Coordinates of C-alpha atoms (C1' of nucleotides) in Angstrom, one line a residue:
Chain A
X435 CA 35.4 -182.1 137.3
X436 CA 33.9 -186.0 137.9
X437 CA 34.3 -188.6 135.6
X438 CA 30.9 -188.0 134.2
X439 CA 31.5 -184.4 133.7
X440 CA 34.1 -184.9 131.6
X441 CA 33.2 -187.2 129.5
X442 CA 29.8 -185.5 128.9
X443 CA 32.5 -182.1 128.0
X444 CA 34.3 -184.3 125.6
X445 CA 31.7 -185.9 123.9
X446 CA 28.9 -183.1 123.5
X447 CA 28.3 -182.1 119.9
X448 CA 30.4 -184.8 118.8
X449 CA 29.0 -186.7 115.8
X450 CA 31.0 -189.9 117.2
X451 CA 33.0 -191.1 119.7
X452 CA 35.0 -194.2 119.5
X453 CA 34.7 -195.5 121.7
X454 CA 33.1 -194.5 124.7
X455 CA 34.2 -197.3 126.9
X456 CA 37.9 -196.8 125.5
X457 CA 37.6 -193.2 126.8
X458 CA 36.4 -194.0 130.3
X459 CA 38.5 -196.5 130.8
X460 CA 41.0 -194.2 130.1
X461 CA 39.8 -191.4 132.4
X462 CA 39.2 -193.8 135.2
X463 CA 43.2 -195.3 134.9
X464 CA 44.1 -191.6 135.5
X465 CA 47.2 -191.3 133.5
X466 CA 47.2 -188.4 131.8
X467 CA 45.8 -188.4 127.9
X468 CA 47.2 -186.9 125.2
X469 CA 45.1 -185.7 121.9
X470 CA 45.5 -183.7 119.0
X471 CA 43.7 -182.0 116.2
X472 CA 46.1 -181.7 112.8
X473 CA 44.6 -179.4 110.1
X474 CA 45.3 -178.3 107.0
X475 CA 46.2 -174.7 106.2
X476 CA 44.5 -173.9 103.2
X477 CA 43.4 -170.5 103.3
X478 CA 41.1 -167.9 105.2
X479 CA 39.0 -169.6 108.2
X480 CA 35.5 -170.5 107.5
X481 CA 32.6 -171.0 110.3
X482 CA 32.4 -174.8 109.6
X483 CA 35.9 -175.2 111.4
X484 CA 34.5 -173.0 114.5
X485 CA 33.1 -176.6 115.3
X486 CA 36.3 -177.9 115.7
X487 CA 38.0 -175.2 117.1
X488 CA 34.9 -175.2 119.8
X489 CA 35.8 -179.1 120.6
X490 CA 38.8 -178.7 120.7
X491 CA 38.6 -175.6 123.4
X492 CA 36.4 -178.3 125.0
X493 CA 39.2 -180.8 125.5
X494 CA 41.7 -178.0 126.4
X495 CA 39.9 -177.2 129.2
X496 CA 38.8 -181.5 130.1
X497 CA 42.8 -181.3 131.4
X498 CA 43.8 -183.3 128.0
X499 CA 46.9 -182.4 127.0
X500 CA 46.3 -181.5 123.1
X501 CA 48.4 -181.2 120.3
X502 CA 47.8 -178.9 117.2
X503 CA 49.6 -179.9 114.1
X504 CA 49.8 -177.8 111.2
X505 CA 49.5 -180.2 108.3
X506 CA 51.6 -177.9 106.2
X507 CA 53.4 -180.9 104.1
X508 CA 49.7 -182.4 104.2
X509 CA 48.7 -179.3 102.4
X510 CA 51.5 -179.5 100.0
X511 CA 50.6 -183.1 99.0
X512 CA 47.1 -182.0 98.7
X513 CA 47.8 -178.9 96.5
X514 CA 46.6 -176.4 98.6
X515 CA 47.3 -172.9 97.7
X516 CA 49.1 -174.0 94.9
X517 CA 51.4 -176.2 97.0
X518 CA 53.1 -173.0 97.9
X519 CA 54.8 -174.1 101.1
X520 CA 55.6 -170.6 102.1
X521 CA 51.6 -169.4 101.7
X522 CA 50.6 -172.5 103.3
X523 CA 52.6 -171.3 106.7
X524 CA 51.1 -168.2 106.5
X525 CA 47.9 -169.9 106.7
X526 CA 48.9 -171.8 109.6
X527 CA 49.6 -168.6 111.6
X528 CA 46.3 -167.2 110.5
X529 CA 44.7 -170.4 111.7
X530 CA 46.3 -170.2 115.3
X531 CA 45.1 -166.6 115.8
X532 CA 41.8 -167.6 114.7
X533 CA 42.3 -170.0 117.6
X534 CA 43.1 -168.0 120.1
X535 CA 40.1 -165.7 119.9
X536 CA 38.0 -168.3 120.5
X537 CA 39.2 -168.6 123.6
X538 CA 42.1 -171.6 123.1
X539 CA 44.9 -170.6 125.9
X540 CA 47.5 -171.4 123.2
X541 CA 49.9 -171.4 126.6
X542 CA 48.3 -174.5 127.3
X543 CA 48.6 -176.7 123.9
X544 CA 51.8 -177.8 122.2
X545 CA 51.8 -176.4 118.7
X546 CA 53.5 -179.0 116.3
X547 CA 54.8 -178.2 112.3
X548 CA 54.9 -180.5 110.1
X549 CA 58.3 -179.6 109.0
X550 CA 59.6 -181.4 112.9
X551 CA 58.2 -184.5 112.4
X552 CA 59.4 -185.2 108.7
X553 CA 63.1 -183.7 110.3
X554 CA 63.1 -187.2 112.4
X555 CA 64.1 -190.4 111.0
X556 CA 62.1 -192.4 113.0
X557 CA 58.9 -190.2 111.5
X558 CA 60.0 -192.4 108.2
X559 CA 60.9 -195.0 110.4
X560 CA 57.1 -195.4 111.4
X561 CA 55.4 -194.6 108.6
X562 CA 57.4 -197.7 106.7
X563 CA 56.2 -199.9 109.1
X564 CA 52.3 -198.6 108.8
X565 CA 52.8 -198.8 105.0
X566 CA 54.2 -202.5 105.3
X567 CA 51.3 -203.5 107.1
X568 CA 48.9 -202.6 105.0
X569 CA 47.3 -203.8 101.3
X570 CA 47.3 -201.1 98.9
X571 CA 43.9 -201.4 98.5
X572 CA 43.6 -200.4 102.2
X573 CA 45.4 -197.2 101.9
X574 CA 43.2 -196.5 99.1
X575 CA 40.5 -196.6 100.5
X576 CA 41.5 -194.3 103.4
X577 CA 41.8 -191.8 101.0
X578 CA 39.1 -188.9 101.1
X579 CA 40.0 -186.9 98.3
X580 CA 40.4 -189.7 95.8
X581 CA 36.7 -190.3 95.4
X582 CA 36.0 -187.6 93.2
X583 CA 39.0 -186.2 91.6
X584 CA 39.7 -189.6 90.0
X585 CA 37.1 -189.7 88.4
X586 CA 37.7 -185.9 86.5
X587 CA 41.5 -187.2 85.9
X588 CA 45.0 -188.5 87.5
X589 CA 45.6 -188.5 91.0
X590 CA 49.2 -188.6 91.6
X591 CA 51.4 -190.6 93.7
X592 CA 51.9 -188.8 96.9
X593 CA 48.1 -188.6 97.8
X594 CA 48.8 -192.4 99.0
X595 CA 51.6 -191.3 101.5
X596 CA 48.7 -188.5 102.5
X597 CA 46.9 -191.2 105.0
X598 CA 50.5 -192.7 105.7
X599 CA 51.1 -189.7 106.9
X600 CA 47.8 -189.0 109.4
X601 CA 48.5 -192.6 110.7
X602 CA 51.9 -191.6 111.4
X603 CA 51.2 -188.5 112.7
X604 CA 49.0 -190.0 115.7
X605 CA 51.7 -192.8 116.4
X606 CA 54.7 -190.5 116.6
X607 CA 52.7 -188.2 119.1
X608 CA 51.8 -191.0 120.6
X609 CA 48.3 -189.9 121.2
X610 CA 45.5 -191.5 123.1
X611 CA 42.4 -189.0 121.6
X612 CA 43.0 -188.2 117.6
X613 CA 39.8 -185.3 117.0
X614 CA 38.6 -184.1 113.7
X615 CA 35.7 -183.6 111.4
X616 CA 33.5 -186.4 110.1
X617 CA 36.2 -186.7 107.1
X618 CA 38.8 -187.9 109.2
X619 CA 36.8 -190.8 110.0
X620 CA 38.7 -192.7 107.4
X621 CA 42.6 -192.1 108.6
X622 CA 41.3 -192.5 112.1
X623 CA 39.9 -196.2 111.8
X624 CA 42.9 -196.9 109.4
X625 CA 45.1 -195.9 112.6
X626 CA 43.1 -197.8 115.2
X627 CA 43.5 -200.8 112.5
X628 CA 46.8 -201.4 112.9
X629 CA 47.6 -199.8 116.4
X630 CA 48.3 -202.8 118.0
X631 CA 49.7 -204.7 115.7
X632 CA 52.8 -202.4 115.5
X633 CA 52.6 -201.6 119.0
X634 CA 51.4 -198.1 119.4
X635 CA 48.2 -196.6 121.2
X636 CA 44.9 -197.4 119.8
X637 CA 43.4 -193.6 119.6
X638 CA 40.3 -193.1 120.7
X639 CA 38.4 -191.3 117.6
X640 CA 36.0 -188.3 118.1
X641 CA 34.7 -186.4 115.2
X642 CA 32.5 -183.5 115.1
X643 CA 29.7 -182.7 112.0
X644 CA 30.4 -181.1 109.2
X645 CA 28.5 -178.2 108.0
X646 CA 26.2 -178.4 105.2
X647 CA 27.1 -175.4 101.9
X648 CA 25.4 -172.5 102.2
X649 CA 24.0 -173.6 99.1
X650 CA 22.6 -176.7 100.5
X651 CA 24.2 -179.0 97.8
X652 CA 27.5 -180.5 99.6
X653 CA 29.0 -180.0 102.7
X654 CA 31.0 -176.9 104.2
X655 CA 34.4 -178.5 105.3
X656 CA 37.9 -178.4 104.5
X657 CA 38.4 -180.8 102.0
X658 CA 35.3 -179.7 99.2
X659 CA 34.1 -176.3 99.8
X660 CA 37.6 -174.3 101.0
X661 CA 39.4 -176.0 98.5
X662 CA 37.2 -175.1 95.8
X663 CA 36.4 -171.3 96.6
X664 CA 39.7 -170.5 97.4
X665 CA 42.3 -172.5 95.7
X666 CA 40.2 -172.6 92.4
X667 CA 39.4 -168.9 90.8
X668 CA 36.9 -170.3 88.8
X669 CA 34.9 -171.4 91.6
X670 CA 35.4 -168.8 93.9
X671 CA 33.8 -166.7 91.1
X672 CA 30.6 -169.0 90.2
X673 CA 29.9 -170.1 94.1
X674 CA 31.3 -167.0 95.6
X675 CA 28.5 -167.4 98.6
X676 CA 28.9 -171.0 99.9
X677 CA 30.9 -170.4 103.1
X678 CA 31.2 -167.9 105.8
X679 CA 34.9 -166.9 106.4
X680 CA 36.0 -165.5 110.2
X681 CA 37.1 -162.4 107.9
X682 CA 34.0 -161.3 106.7
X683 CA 32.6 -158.0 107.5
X684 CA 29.1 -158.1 109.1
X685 CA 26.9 -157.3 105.9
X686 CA 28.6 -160.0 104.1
X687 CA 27.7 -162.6 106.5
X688 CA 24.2 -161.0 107.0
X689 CA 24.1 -161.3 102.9
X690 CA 25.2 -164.9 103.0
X691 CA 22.9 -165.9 105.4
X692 CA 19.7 -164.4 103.8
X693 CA 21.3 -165.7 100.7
X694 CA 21.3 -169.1 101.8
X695 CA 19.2 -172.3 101.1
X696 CA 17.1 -173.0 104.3
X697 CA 13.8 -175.0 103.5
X698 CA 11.4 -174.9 105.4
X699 CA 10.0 -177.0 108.4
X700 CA 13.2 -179.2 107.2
X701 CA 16.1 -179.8 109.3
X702 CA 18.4 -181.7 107.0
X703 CA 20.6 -180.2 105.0
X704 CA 19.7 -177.1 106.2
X705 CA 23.1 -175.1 107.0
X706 CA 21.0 -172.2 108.7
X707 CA 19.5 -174.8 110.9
X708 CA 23.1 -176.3 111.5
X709 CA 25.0 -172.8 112.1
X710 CA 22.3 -172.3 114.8
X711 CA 22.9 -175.6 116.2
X712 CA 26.4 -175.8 116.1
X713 CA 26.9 -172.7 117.1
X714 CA 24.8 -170.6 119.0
X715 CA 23.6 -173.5 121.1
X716 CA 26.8 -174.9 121.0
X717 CA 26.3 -174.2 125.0
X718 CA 23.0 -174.7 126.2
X719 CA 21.0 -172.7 127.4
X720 CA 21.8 -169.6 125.5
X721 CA 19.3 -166.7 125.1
X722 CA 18.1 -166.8 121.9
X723 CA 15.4 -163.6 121.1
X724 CA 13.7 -164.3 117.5
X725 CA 12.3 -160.8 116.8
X726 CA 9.7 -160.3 114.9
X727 CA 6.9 -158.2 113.7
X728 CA 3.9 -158.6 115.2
X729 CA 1.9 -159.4 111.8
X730 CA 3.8 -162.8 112.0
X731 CA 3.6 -163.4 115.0
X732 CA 5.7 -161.1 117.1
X733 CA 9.2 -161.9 119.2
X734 CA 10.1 -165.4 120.2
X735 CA 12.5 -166.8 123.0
X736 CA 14.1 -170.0 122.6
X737 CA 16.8 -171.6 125.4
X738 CA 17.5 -175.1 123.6
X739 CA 18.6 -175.9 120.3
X740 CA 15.5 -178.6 120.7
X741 CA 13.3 -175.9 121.4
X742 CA 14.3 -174.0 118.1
X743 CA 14.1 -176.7 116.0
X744 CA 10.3 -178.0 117.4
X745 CA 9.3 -174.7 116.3
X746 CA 10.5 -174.7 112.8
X747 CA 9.5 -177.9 112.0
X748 CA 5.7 -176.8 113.3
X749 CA 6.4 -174.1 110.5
X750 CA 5.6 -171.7 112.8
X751 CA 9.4 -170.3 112.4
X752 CA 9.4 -168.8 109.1
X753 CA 12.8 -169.3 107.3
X754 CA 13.2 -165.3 106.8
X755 CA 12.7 -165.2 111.0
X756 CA 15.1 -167.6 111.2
X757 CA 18.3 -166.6 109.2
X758 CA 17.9 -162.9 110.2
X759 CA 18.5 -164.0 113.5
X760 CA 20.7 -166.4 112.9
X761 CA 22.5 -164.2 110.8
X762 CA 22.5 -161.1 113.8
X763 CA 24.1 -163.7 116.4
X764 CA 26.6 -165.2 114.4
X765 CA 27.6 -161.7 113.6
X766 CA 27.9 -160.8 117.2
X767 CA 30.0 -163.8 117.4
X768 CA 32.3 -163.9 114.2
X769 CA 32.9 -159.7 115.0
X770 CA 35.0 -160.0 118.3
X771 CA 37.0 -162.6 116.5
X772 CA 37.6 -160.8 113.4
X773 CA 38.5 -157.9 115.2
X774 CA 41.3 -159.3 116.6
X775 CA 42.4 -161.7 114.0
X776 CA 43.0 -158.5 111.6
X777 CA 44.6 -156.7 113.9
X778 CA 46.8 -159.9 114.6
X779 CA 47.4 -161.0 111.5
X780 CA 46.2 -158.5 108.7
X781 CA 49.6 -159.2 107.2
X782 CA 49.2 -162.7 106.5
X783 CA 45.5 -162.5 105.6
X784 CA 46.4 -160.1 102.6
X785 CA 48.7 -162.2 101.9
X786 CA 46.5 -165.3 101.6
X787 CA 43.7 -162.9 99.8
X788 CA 46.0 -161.9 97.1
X789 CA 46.6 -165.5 96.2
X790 CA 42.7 -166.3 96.4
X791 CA 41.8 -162.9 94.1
X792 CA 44.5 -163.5 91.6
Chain B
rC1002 C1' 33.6 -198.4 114.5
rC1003 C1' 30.0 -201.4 111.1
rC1004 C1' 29.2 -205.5 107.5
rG1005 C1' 31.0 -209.7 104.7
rC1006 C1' 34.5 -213.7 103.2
rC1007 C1' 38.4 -216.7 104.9
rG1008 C1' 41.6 -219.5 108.7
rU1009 C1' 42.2 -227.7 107.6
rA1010 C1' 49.7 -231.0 106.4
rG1011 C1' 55.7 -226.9 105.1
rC1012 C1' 52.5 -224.5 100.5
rU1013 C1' 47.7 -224.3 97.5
rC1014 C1' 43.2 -225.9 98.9
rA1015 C1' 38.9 -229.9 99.0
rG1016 C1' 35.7 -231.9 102.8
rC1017 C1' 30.7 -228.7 105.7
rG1018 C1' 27.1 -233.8 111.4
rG1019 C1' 29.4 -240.2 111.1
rU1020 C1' 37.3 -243.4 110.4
rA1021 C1' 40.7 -236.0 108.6
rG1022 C1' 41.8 -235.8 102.5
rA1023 C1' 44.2 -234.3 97.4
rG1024 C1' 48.0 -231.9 94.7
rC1025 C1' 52.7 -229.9 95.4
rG1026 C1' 56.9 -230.2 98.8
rC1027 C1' 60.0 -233.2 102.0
rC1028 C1' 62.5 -238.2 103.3
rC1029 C1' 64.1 -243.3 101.5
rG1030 C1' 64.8 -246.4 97.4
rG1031 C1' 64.8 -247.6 92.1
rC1032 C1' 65.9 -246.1 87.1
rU1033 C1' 69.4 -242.8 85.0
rG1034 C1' 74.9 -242.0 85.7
rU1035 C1' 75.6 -235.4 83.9
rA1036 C1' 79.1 -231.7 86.1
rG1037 C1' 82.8 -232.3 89.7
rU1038 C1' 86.1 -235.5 92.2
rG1039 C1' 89.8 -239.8 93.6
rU1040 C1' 94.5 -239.4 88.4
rG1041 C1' 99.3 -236.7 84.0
rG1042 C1' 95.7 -238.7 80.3
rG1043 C1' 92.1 -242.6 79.1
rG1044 C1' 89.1 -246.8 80.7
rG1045 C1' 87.0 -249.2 84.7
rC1046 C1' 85.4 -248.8 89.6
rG1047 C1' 84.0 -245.7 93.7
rC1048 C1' 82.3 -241.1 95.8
rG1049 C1' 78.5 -237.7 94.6
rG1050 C1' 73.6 -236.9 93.2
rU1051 C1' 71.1 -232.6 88.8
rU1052 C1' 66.3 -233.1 86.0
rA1053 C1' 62.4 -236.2 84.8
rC1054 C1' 60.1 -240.7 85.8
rC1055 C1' 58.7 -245.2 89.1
rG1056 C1' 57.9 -247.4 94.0
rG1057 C1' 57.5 -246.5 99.1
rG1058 C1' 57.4 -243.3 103.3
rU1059 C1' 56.6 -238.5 106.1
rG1060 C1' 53.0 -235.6 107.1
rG1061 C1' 47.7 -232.1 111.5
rU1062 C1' 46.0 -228.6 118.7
rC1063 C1' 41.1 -228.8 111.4
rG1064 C1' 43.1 -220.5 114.4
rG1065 C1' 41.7 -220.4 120.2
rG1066 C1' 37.8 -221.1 123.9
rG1067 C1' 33.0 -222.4 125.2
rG1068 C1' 28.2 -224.7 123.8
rU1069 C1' 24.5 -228.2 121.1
rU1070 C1' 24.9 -233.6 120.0
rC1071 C1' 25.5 -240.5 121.1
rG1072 C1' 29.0 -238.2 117.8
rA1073 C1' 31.6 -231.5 115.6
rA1074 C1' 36.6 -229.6 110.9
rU1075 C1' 31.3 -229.4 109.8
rC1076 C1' 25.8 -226.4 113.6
rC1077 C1' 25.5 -222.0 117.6
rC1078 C1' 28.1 -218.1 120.7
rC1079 C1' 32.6 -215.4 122.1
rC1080 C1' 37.6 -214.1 121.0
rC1081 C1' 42.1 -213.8 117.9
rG1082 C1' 44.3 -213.3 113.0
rG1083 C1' 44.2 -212.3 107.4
rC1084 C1' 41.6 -209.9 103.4
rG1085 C1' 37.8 -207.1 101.2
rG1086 C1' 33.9 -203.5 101.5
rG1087 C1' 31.2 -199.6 104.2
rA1088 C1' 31.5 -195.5 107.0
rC1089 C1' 28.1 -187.0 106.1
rC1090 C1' 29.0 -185.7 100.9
rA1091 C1' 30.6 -187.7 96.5

RNA sequence: CCCGCCGUAGCUCAGCGGUAGAGCGCCCGGCUGUAGUGUGGGGGCGCGGUUACCGGGUGGUCGGGGGUUCGAAUCCCCCCGGCGGGACCA
């Protein structure tokens, strides 16, 4: 693989990359680069982390050595699964089998718990030194899940040591590429902010897009949407249809897709639009058959995500068209997956449904 | 990463094309003469020097580098540093 290559394998689908130069500057040096991707576990897998877990096959394979980090005491601080630490590992496990059926050689990343950084002083040791160099309004405002829940009540103490934490996170691994979704964006530049200052690598930041609800009204990633259907019973039960988990059996994704806001001849905030893009073309060209009866047209074929999306905003792609085939590939891709996750891990998914369900 | 504000004496800042300033601090002196000390006690004298006050003095790569100008702290560009805000959604 050429320079070029790689960078175009690294930075495809990416909402952002910062920056580029850093990046090929760093490729052309040739010492070898070391990223990582921490996530939370906070339940059952939903489709809009496929678009992580699709980057982050993608810099597997660019010959970055990556790091996964299972943000378990992240989770804790963030309440997830009622701050159950020993649920919260079981939704780690279910998170790297998810993984590894979509084709992550797991042999080839270095899995990392939360639990063996906080065992090392010098984890403490770092993240006193980030928090001494920064204002407490600047933590503050590195804090993602403050926004809202602040204004319904009290957010306690530890969420400020939450983007400590991130910051230190990248430092100790002493990483060169820190990936995540758009809403990492935040810990990311607060890391790159005081890199140098304290002497550690400035990360290069690359975040993929988030996926819009089902619903249409907010979007589909970890910190809004997961959190609220599966760690809060109350919304699970009123919004039981705003995300796709890697569990679900085909007619329930077929449900949730016809189910699903997708206005017409309108490509923003449309998630059927988005699951197409980032998705099924997430490698281009892909065959992509839109059947249909003749009265409306009959069958289309589409290569390009472009080409899709010229047709629907013509209008000649009705919505209906588009989310029944929509909803036929991404079953074709979800069932291989699920297959294998259950029979990998049905222990732990029962495990993390029973907590969801009571 | 993007935007904005700031960077001038040790400190807080003013000055914003025409001799680099103020307040505070610091140093010296005056006034005062406390505690302590030279003594066993007291006085005197000396040492010492608190607080306030008075007088005098000390203060600078105007963050760095370029540029414009007869002339730049001041205007323009780049960089560094501090702070604040923004950054899909809320």
């Amino acid at each position: 693989m050429n320079l070029d290559e790689k960078v175009k394998l690294i930075s495809r689908n990416a909402v952002e990359l910062i920056t580029l130069e850093e990046l090929r500057n760093k490729l052309i040096s040739g010492e070898k680069l070391k990223g990582y991707l921490g996530f939370e576990p906070s339940g059952l897998f939903h489709i809009g982390w496929l678009i992580w877990a699709l980057k982050y096959r993608d810099l597997v394979n660019s010959g970055i050595e990556m790091y996964l980090l299972q943000a378990t005491w992240h989770a804790w601080i963030n309440d997830k699964l009622g701050g159950d630490l020993n649920l919260i590992r079981a939704a780690a496990n279910h998170v790297i089998s998810v993984l590894k059926n979509v084709g992550i050689d797991v042999s080839r990343i270095k899995v990392v718990d939360a639990e063996e950084l906080i065992s090392d002083k010098d984890y403490w040791s770092i993240l006193i030194k980030v928090a001494k160099s920064i204002s407490l309004a600047r933590v503050k405002r590195a804090l993602t899940i403050m926004g809202r829940k602040s204004e319904e009540g009290e957010t306690d103490f530890s969420k400020l040591i939450y983007p400590l934490m991130q910051v230190t996170d990248i430092f100790y691994l002493d990483l060169d590429v820190a990936l995540g979704g758009l809403d990492q964006r935040k810990a990311h530049m607060l890391a790159r902010d005081v890199a140098e200052k304290l002497g550690f690598k400035k990360p290069i930041a690359i975040h993929t897009p988030l996926l819009t609800s089902l619903q249409g009204a907010s979007r589909m990633d970890a910190k809004e949407e997961l959190d609220e259907t599966l760690s809060d019973a109350k919304m699970s039960k009123s919004r039981p249809e705003s995300a796709i988990f890697i569990t679900d059996p085909d007619e329930a994704i077929r449900n949730k897709v016809m189910n699903a806001f997708c206005p017409p001849k309108q490509t923003e905030f449309n998630p059927i639009l988005e699951i197409a893009k980032y998705i099924m073309f997430y490698e281009e060209p892909k065959e992509f058959i839109i059947e249909r009866p003749s009265k409306y047209g009959g069958p289309l074929e589409v290569t390009t995500y472009r080409e899709l999306e010229a047709i629907y905003v013509s209008g000649s792609l009705h919505p209906l068209d588009l989310k029944s085939t929509v909803a036929k590939y991404l079953i074709d891709f979800i069932r291989p997956i699920r297959e294998n996750v259950l029979k990998d891990s049905e222990d732990l998914i029962s495990k993390i449904s029973s907590y969801i369900s009571r």
